[in-house]
XYZ file of C-alpha atoms in Angstrom:
631
model
C 42.085 -169.649 131.885
C 42.290 -168.353 128.376
C 39.495 -166.494 126.994
C 37.346 -167.944 124.237
C 38.007 -166.731 120.727
C 36.014 -166.053 117.614
C 37.761 -166.045 114.153
C 36.119 -163.630 111.789
C 37.339 -163.821 108.130
C 36.435 -161.157 105.661
C 38.086 -158.912 102.910
C 37.775 -155.206 102.241
C 36.823 -154.699 105.868
C 36.514 -150.889 105.512
C 33.456 -151.268 103.230
C 30.254 -150.251 104.972
C 28.636 -153.553 105.369
C 31.934 -155.149 106.587
C 32.458 -152.204 109.162
C 28.877 -152.542 110.598
C 28.975 -156.284 110.626
C 32.352 -156.462 112.192
C 31.357 -153.824 115.031
C 28.348 -155.806 115.720
C 30.184 -159.055 116.116
C 32.549 -157.447 118.656
C 29.822 -155.828 120.562
C 28.167 -159.343 120.963
C 31.396 -161.136 121.649
C 32.135 -158.773 124.493
C 28.874 -159.638 126.061
C 29.830 -163.228 125.725
C 33.519 -162.485 127.166
C 34.971 -163.744 123.868
C 38.049 -162.199 122.158
C 37.444 -161.455 118.400
C 40.365 -162.173 115.870
C 39.659 -160.742 112.482
C 41.654 -162.003 109.578
C 41.369 -159.259 106.864
C 42.845 -158.835 103.452
C 42.157 -156.849 100.142
C 40.481 -158.198 96.966
C 41.500 -158.294 93.497
C 41.350 -155.441 91.109
C 41.679 -155.020 87.338
C 43.659 -152.067 86.020
C 44.811 -151.130 82.203
C 47.821 -153.377 83.203
C 45.895 -156.443 83.972
C 45.293 -158.284 87.382
C 48.250 -158.486 89.735
C 48.038 -162.310 90.093
C 51.190 -162.513 92.217
C 49.797 -159.951 94.575
C 46.666 -162.083 94.895
C 48.557 -165.006 96.103
C 50.213 -162.825 98.731
C 46.736 -161.660 99.906
C 45.391 -165.098 100.204
C 48.265 -166.053 102.479
C 46.285 -164.659 105.315
C 44.089 -167.944 105.269
C 47.043 -169.975 106.097
C 48.087 -167.929 109.158
C 45.569 -169.038 111.919
C 45.478 -172.186 113.818
C 41.887 -173.023 113.159
C 41.655 -175.526 115.899
C 42.173 -172.701 118.482
C 38.790 -170.965 117.875
C 35.355 -171.574 119.554
C 33.688 -170.469 116.542
C 34.505 -169.319 113.124
C 32.348 -166.583 111.184
C 33.114 -165.718 107.501
C 31.851 -163.681 104.682
C 32.998 -165.601 101.632
C 31.228 -163.168 99.396
C 34.017 -160.771 100.113
C 36.558 -163.086 99.054
C 36.566 -161.830 95.351
C 40.109 -163.250 94.659
C 39.630 -166.398 92.495
C 39.638 -169.669 94.352
C 39.970 -167.791 97.919
C 36.636 -169.118 99.053
C 37.418 -172.819 97.850
C 40.649 -172.642 99.755
C 39.010 -171.307 102.940
C 36.399 -173.920 102.780
C 39.077 -176.826 102.486
C 41.253 -175.327 105.406
C 38.292 -175.036 107.933
C 36.977 -178.496 106.681
C 40.228 -180.127 107.448
C 41.571 -178.077 110.559
C 38.677 -176.592 112.447
C 36.790 -178.281 115.365
C 34.168 -175.577 116.102
C 31.091 -174.255 114.327
C 31.778 -172.703 111.074
C 29.097 -169.900 110.122
C 28.927 -168.401 106.603
C 27.312 -165.099 106.086
C 25.219 -164.340 102.889
C 27.104 -166.973 100.711
C 26.627 -170.478 101.645
C 28.203 -173.905 101.402
C 26.393 -177.313 102.232
C 29.177 -178.302 104.603
C 28.631 -175.347 107.039
C 25.956 -173.293 108.546
C 24.836 -170.431 106.392
C 22.807 -167.204 107.304
C 21.413 -165.541 104.271
C 18.675 -163.590 102.756
C 16.226 -164.524 99.923
C 17.993 -162.564 97.236
C 15.794 -163.987 94.527
C 12.439 -163.222 96.162
C 13.429 -159.637 97.345
C 14.639 -158.618 93.801
C 11.397 -160.180 92.450
C 9.268 -158.107 94.860
C 11.465 -154.817 94.081
C 10.631 -155.470 90.329
C 7.145 -155.978 91.069
C 6.736 -152.741 92.893
C 7.743 -150.818 89.641
C 5.422 -153.007 87.652
C 2.418 -153.006 89.847
C 2.667 -149.678 91.678
C 4.186 -147.495 88.924
C 2.757 -149.447 86.086
C 6.038 -149.607 84.311
C 6.561 -151.672 81.279
C 10.092 -150.502 80.358
C 12.425 -151.705 83.041
C 16.215 -152.219 82.719
C 18.492 -154.130 85.004
C 22.273 -153.594 85.907
C 23.313 -156.991 87.287
C 26.453 -157.781 89.323
C 29.194 -159.987 87.851
C 27.381 -163.104 86.608
C 29.978 -165.382 88.309
C 29.613 -163.561 91.734
C 27.990 -165.493 94.405
C 24.673 -163.720 94.829
C 24.345 -162.235 91.301
C 22.433 -165.203 89.764
C 19.686 -165.066 92.566
C 19.179 -161.427 92.107
C 19.129 -161.617 88.439
C 16.605 -164.591 88.534
C 14.308 -162.606 90.710
C 14.235 -159.682 88.167
C 13.913 -161.888 85.201
C 10.988 -163.868 86.908
C 9.141 -160.790 87.792
C 9.413 -159.587 84.178
C 8.186 -162.742 82.656
C 5.507 -163.423 85.264
C 4.032 -159.918 84.151
C 4.206 -160.525 80.605
C 7.132 -158.090 80.013
C 9.738 -158.924 77.274
C 13.417 -158.727 78.023
C 15.454 -157.392 75.105
C 19.032 -157.657 74.109
C 19.684 -154.303 75.850
C 17.656 -154.880 78.866
C 20.129 -156.559 81.091
C 23.950 -155.101 81.707
C 26.624 -156.873 83.479
C 28.043 -154.433 86.013
C 30.935 -154.941 88.676
C 29.366 -154.048 91.798
C 31.302 -150.815 91.715
C 30.485 -147.174 90.745
C 32.564 -146.759 87.668
C 30.522 -148.338 85.006
C 27.574 -145.972 84.920
C 28.315 -144.520 81.508
C 28.879 -147.921 79.871
C 25.502 -149.178 81.377
C 23.506 -146.114 80.058
C 25.184 -146.524 76.625
C 24.120 -150.055 76.563
C 20.512 -149.504 77.678
C 20.139 -146.679 75.045
C 21.053 -148.841 71.977
C 18.406 -148.681 69.489
C 16.256 -146.320 71.789
C 14.944 -142.886 71.415
C 13.564 -142.422 74.934
C 15.133 -143.555 78.292
C 13.780 -146.578 80.156
C 11.264 -145.812 82.799
C 13.110 -147.547 85.566
C 16.675 -148.975 86.181
C 17.119 -151.508 88.836
C 20.614 -152.249 90.129
C 21.897 -155.298 91.990
C 23.539 -153.180 94.338
C 23.801 -149.695 95.597
C 27.183 -148.566 94.368
C 26.014 -149.326 90.730
C 22.700 -147.595 91.301
C 24.551 -144.355 92.483
C 26.639 -144.577 89.428
C 23.566 -144.588 87.275
C 21.959 -141.664 89.296
C 25.240 -139.770 88.571
C 25.362 -140.619 84.781
C 21.782 -139.636 84.408
C 22.399 -136.217 86.013
C 25.373 -135.789 83.620
C 23.058 -136.344 80.771
C 20.431 -133.731 82.036
C 17.829 -136.657 82.985
C 16.053 -136.061 86.236
C 15.697 -138.919 88.908
C 12.849 -139.849 89.753
C 10.903 -137.595 87.316
C 12.065 -138.877 84.143
C 13.859 -142.246 85.271
C 13.318 -143.971 88.601
C 16.274 -145.760 90.001
C 16.795 -148.676 92.770
C 19.510 -150.480 94.360
C 20.294 -153.234 96.656
C 22.093 -153.413 100.012
C 21.176 -150.403 101.859
C 24.549 -148.827 102.314
C 24.897 -145.158 104.142
C 25.963 -143.318 101.106
C 22.588 -144.130 99.380
C 20.659 -142.600 102.237
C 22.814 -139.448 102.149
C 22.636 -138.766 98.364
C 20.283 -136.766 96.479
C 17.826 -138.384 95.513
C 17.912 -140.763 98.390
C 18.078 -144.242 96.971
C 15.312 -146.748 96.979
C 16.830 -150.154 98.114
C 16.723 -153.261 100.180
C 18.023 -152.831 103.622
C 20.064 -155.718 105.075
C 20.893 -154.832 108.718
C 24.364 -156.367 109.538
C 23.341 -156.491 113.145
C 20.737 -159.156 112.194
C 23.267 -161.395 110.690
C 25.663 -160.943 113.876
C 22.596 -161.800 116.151
C 21.733 -164.873 114.162
C 25.225 -165.860 114.266
C 25.528 -165.815 118.085
C 22.188 -167.358 118.448
C 23.577 -170.328 116.212
C 26.588 -170.710 118.611
C 24.483 -170.492 121.689
C 22.008 -173.077 120.301
C 25.012 -175.428 119.297
C 26.694 -175.071 122.662
C 23.231 -175.891 124.283
C 23.076 -179.123 122.484
C 20.627 -178.240 119.954
C 20.755 -179.158 116.457
C 19.904 -175.979 114.268
C 19.060 -175.906 110.657
C 22.116 -175.637 108.265
C 20.556 -172.819 106.378
C 18.833 -169.836 108.082
C 17.078 -167.337 105.951
C 16.597 -163.655 107.573
C 13.806 -161.280 106.486
C 14.867 -158.088 104.774
C 13.008 -154.947 104.104
C 12.579 -152.890 100.825
C 12.974 -149.183 101.705
C 11.183 -146.837 99.403
C 12.975 -143.482 98.975
C 13.121 -140.551 96.688
C 14.779 -142.212 93.798
C 11.652 -144.045 93.027
C 9.262 -141.210 93.813
C 7.626 -143.236 96.652
C 9.481 -141.790 99.507
C 10.854 -138.344 100.895
C 14.264 -137.094 100.495
C 16.296 -138.079 103.595
C 18.862 -135.779 105.152
C 20.534 -138.029 107.659
C 23.665 -135.965 108.358
C 24.053 -132.173 109.050
C 26.538 -129.954 107.035
C 29.060 -130.108 109.957
C 29.257 -133.739 109.744
C 29.725 -133.724 105.989
C 32.427 -131.083 106.195
C 34.335 -133.198 108.833
C 33.964 -136.213 106.681
C 35.470 -134.368 103.681
C 38.298 -132.938 105.828
C 39.111 -136.382 106.949
C 39.407 -137.789 103.620
C 41.515 -135.053 102.434
C 43.898 -135.552 105.380
C 44.167 -139.210 104.561
C 44.931 -138.477 100.855
C 47.771 -136.189 101.944
C 48.993 -138.591 104.270
C 49.158 -141.277 101.446
C 51.496 -139.182 99.410
C 53.716 -138.501 102.700
C 54.071 -141.955 103.908
C 55.095 -143.212 100.395
C 57.496 -140.436 100.046
C 59.090 -141.154 103.542
C 59.655 -144.755 102.862
C 61.697 -143.793 99.826
C 64.524 -142.654 102.428
C 64.479 -146.115 104.341
C 67.501 -148.201 103.609
C 67.268 -150.641 106.565
C 64.454 -152.246 108.546
C 64.944 -150.016 111.530
C 64.312 -147.023 109.234
C 61.235 -148.700 107.788
C 59.974 -149.538 111.326
C 60.464 -145.750 112.268
C 58.304 -144.596 109.448
C 55.590 -147.222 110.500
C 55.701 -145.862 113.940
C 55.373 -142.254 112.747
C 52.405 -142.632 110.694
C 50.689 -145.433 112.763
C 48.295 -142.837 114.383
C 46.719 -142.178 110.988
C 44.920 -145.654 111.156
C 42.932 -144.631 114.245
C 43.623 -147.749 116.243
C 45.100 -147.888 119.759
C 47.943 -150.441 119.350
C 49.769 -152.187 116.419
C 51.999 -155.189 116.507
C 54.387 -155.711 113.572
C 55.269 -159.581 113.248
C 57.961 -160.681 110.959
C 58.692 -164.258 109.609
C 61.795 -166.170 110.975
C 64.440 -165.844 108.180
C 66.404 -168.774 109.559
C 63.343 -171.069 108.768
C 63.874 -172.867 105.285
C 60.084 -172.050 104.624
C 60.926 -168.360 104.487
C 63.162 -168.892 101.372
C 60.948 -171.507 99.791
C 57.839 -169.576 98.985
C 55.457 -172.493 99.182
C 51.945 -171.294 98.478
C 50.394 -173.477 101.347
C 53.073 -172.206 103.695
C 53.514 -168.471 103.441
C 54.440 -168.038 107.117
C 57.069 -169.776 109.233
C 56.285 -171.639 112.319
C 57.917 -169.201 114.478
C 57.277 -165.435 114.177
C 59.135 -162.514 115.734
C 57.220 -159.636 117.241
C 59.512 -156.550 116.054
C 57.825 -153.766 117.754
C 54.607 -152.591 119.344
C 53.116 -149.235 118.248
C 50.839 -146.890 120.135
C 48.564 -144.433 118.801
C 49.499 -141.632 121.327
C 53.312 -141.984 120.501
C 54.439 -141.028 117.230
C 58.202 -140.927 117.863
C 58.965 -144.367 119.575
C 57.706 -147.813 119.360
C 58.463 -150.634 122.135
C 61.241 -152.566 120.374
C 60.426 -156.327 121.480
C 62.262 -158.669 118.859
C 60.468 -161.655 120.740
C 59.955 -165.071 119.184
C 56.837 -166.833 119.509
C 54.790 -169.610 117.876
C 52.645 -168.656 114.801
C 49.790 -170.740 116.140
C 49.537 -168.119 118.933
C 49.283 -165.077 116.567
C 51.053 -162.992 119.397
C 52.811 -163.714 122.475
C 50.368 -165.042 124.884
C 50.670 -162.155 127.175
C 49.324 -159.902 124.597
C 45.876 -161.632 125.054
C 46.219 -161.419 128.823
C 43.658 -158.556 129.395
C 40.969 -157.815 131.892
C 38.468 -157.336 129.197
C 37.713 -159.047 125.765
C 39.894 -157.744 123.045
C 39.839 -157.216 119.187
C 42.752 -158.137 117.069
C 42.631 -157.309 113.290
C 45.276 -159.192 111.224
C 46.610 -157.897 107.852
C 49.212 -159.866 105.756
C 52.507 -157.860 105.076
C 53.250 -159.060 101.432
C 54.890 -158.096 98.396
C 53.780 -159.740 95.286
C 53.311 -163.391 96.259
C 55.905 -163.234 99.181
C 54.377 -162.909 102.768
C 56.821 -161.386 105.027
C 54.816 -161.350 108.073
C 51.595 -159.515 109.381
C 50.412 -156.391 111.146
C 47.802 -156.920 114.080
C 45.754 -153.685 114.808
C 44.162 -153.626 118.295
C 41.309 -150.850 118.070
C 39.597 -149.628 121.266
C 35.897 -149.566 121.758
C 35.202 -146.539 119.202
C 37.856 -147.404 116.782
C 38.017 -149.169 113.287
C 40.678 -149.221 110.537
C 40.092 -146.455 107.980
C 40.771 -146.016 104.330
C 44.385 -145.264 104.923
C 45.179 -148.881 106.005
C 45.826 -150.472 102.776
C 48.286 -147.665 101.607
C 49.978 -148.050 105.056
C 50.321 -151.753 104.751
C 51.423 -151.801 101.090
C 53.896 -149.318 101.432
C 55.410 -151.014 104.636
C 55.288 -154.135 102.835
C 57.230 -152.795 99.878
C 59.871 -151.075 102.344
C 60.312 -154.362 104.084
C 60.942 -156.127 100.684
C 63.440 -153.557 99.876
C 65.304 -153.670 103.241
C 65.462 -157.534 102.916
C 67.100 -157.271 99.480
C 69.522 -154.706 100.725
C 70.534 -156.975 103.578
C 70.671 -160.213 101.302
C 72.558 -158.493 98.710
C 75.332 -156.361 100.185
C 76.607 -154.873 97.155
C 73.285 -152.914 96.921
C 74.010 -151.334 100.237
C 77.524 -150.328 99.128
C 76.150 -148.920 95.880
C 73.798 -146.922 98.050
C 76.564 -145.650 100.369
C 78.725 -144.561 97.098
C 75.441 -143.020 95.642
C 75.380 -140.623 98.794
C 79.024 -139.999 99.103
C 81.341 -137.454 97.409
C 84.056 -139.435 95.770
C 86.986 -136.795 96.452
C 86.461 -135.831 100.031
C 84.421 -138.828 101.411
C 81.793 -136.457 102.750
C 77.995 -136.708 101.873
C 77.150 -135.305 98.398
C 73.705 -133.478 98.180
C 71.768 -136.767 98.137
C 73.213 -137.999 101.352
C 73.027 -134.533 102.986
C 69.250 -134.561 102.444
C 68.708 -138.081 103.922
C 71.035 -137.154 106.919
C 69.025 -133.922 107.312
C 65.761 -135.637 107.333
C 66.846 -137.911 110.017
C 68.031 -134.877 112.307
C 64.705 -133.199 111.634
C 62.860 -136.314 112.822
C 65.044 -137.288 115.942
C 66.311 -134.057 117.312
C 64.741 -133.159 120.587
C 62.484 -130.136 120.528
C 64.653 -127.943 122.840
C 67.829 -128.584 120.812
C 69.450 -125.940 118.446
C 70.097 -126.858 114.769
C 72.665 -124.533 113.036
C 73.248 -124.479 109.417
C 76.698 -123.485 108.250
C 77.232 -122.610 104.680
C 81.067 -122.847 103.762
C 82.584 -121.758 100.380
C 86.282 -122.341 99.728
C 87.987 -119.115 98.455
C 90.380 -118.835 95.571
C 89.736 -122.438 94.206
C 89.759 -121.299 90.673
C 93.136 -119.484 91.022
C 94.742 -122.487 92.829
C 93.731 -124.713 89.702
C 94.707 -122.160 87.207
C 98.188 -121.454 88.684
C 99.112 -124.554 90.329
C 97.012 -127.311 88.641
C 93.872 -129.210 89.486
C 95.757 -131.749 91.520
C 96.614 -129.053 94.120
C 93.001 -127.845 93.878
C 91.948 -131.382 94.884
C 94.545 -131.294 97.833
C 92.831 -127.980 98.809
C 89.478 -129.478 98.757
C 90.370 -132.445 100.657
C 92.076 -130.346 103.353
C 88.945 -128.282 103.528
C 86.978 -131.352 104.180
C 89.352 -132.821 106.750
C 89.059 -129.516 108.681
C 85.439 -129.626 108.612
C 85.235 -133.260 109.773
C 87.494 -132.602 112.698
C 85.323 -129.768 113.677
C 82.151 -131.583 114.077
C 80.837 -133.007 117.509
C 78.767 -136.306 117.655
C 75.581 -136.456 115.623
C 76.794 -133.521 113.369
C 77.729 -133.966 109.640
C 78.757 -132.000 106.688
C 78.522 -132.401 102.826
C 80.251 -131.200 99.723
C 77.507 -129.931 97.250
C 80.027 -129.690 94.377
C 82.791 -127.469 93.314
C 83.855 -125.427 96.327
C 80.467 -125.496 98.178
C 80.090 -127.333 101.538
C 77.426 -127.398 104.196
C 77.467 -128.409 107.684
C 74.667 -129.268 110.123
C 75.350 -128.608 113.732
C 73.400 -129.471 116.968
C 73.537 -128.181 120.411
C 71.769 -127.309 123.387
C 72.464 -123.601 123.525
C 72.894 -120.893 120.760
C 76.375 -120.061 119.661
C 77.625 -123.441 118.236
C 78.044 -121.775 114.707
C 80.366 -119.176 116.129
C 82.404 -121.775 117.719
C 82.502 -123.911 114.554
C 83.558 -121.166 112.350
C 86.524 -120.277 114.683
C 87.688 -123.862 114.699
C 87.523 -124.167 110.928
C 89.612 -120.968 110.502
C 92.101 -121.982 113.113
C 92.486 -125.420 111.429
C 93.037 -123.763 108.013
C 95.521 -121.375 109.208
C 97.501 -124.274 110.792
C 97.301 -126.451 107.495
C 98.546 -123.364 105.556
C 101.562 -122.903 107.780
C 102.663 -126.673 107.747
C 101.556 -127.913 104.282
C 104.443 -126.437 102.462
C 102.140 -125.288 99.683
C 102.633 -121.925 97.876
C 98.888 -121.052 98.608
C 96.957 -120.244 101.624
C 93.694 -122.050 102.358
C 90.781 -119.899 103.398
C 86.926 -120.312 103.402
C 83.999 -117.922 103.691
C 81.455 -119.090 106.347
C 77.935 -118.196 107.231
C 75.821 -119.592 109.972
C 72.242 -119.631 110.813
C 70.254 -121.220 113.787
C 66.795 -122.430 114.376
C 65.214 -124.055 117.508
C 64.265 -127.628 117.732
C 62.692 -129.472 114.629
C 61.131 -126.359 113.060
C 61.077 -128.010 109.733
C 58.940 -125.413 107.800
C 61.811 -122.803 108.465
C 64.876 -125.142 107.509
C 64.731 -123.910 103.954
C 64.864 -120.341 105.219
C 67.688 -121.002 107.621
C 69.819 -122.501 104.717
C 69.099 -119.558 102.689
C 70.206 -117.148 105.429
C 73.277 -119.012 105.942
C 74.156 -118.746 102.270
C 73.525 -114.983 102.282
C 75.822 -114.482 105.322
C 78.442 -116.626 103.637
C 78.403 -114.574 100.355
C 78.433 -111.332 102.361
C 81.727 -112.694 104.215
C 83.031 -113.637 100.641
C 82.547 -110.348 99.125
C 84.388 -108.817 102.313
C 87.279 -111.202 101.787
C 87.656 -110.343 98.187
C 87.498 -106.606 98.823
C 90.002 -106.698 101.533
C 92.487 -108.812 99.411
C 92.010 -106.109 96.538
């Protein structure tokens, strides 16, 4: 019998609240022997180049992926859907297709169950604290975006507290923020218009904005709380760790999760619970308002580990982007995805691709971003960076994955992200974390770069001429060998696929007397000599070995063997073939090349450049000796 499933919908799942809430849902679902399927995406953003509206369409496609009728309960955080219209689209889809209880967290809708807190009353009490306890009369407020779901209630709480206390609200009292920490300077400039002294307190509609205010005050040489008190809202971990620790409203995600499962149990028991459930929250007074002590919640070792982890992820962001630049086909893209999968800190990953033969794939209809059948291309495992399970199994999109993937002894967690390029959804990635895991901050880079690589590979396949142009761009026109770009791509493949115990040999080859042949016999004869050198090189290669012409009379070969000595064998073969060509060609000149070889073991990538330099030095030594003998 199939295990029951909960569908959880939320964006930006690596944010603190979403992470804690998601983990709490998973823990409770496990006790109820239920699988959890999390449909995750990323929100909108504005840059100097405007909003990426096509990308927002691609992100919203995740809402059209699931079979809503297959869930035994649906839980959603619509407040995290900050793409315009995404919440309304979700409401319409579940209203039309869901047959189970639908529970909304924080942000409500009259057609569904809602679990929330009293934003207005809590902000009222926070504001009254500064008025009644601190006896402040000059208080400013940094609101969230006025159109955001919970911003109006929190703003009304502040306004009502000020008016009930007989305090005026001036033109520079309330600043509209963006719920993020990049507008502290603008907010302070706004508050200080027409002022000589700073306000006594600044209350913010969330902790991120409060942290930005503290940071900006510090830059201006203003002490918190001695000169200005600051308070936030939401109770994020960073507000507890900062100095001064932040006065805030604690909203325990676990309480929301417990209330959601209580709702599910009550409904299954035949009860008729209220549509709106309001949870109690708590104001935590800390150092930023002077009423609490400075909290030190993490030791220095934890902080260093956290910083080191973030630095590692930043480096990996650059590397994964660079490595995808070498992908020319879907297999190469999947190989890069496999190599970097371990950085996501999830146990298993499934890459699912749309069926290109389905007319829906080419139509790009906004309400049908995915095909009815999907193809599971590969399964990746955290502990294996080199090889994924190649599957290529077709299954029904309604199942999300082949049914056997859900056939486990214990409840599972499946986190689903869309793979999209602008408004085109190519498929989705399913992450299956183990008990102690959760996607990290690299996940979005991983998904966006993989999606871009898939788009490139699709266009390469669709337009064959592009592939031909790519081949020509990597090939030397005269000899047909790789040029320098082709050599670098081929070398990269060797360095990632060669067994650890193999020997890689670099051979540096330089044709002798090319200038003399050109000057005496003409450039056509010089081209003949270069072509014959190339043929001699090609005929001396074993399987999986390759060579390139770097330009002029310079060549390079990469040789692979199980034992040392392959370079000496290659050098003898080249010289023998050149002697044979010189005897049989009927030309008035003799072909000769100076060769230097250097070896390194396995994929010792850090020494490959040194190996190439050593081969060059040996080659030039041979070249000098050849010239000396001739003279």
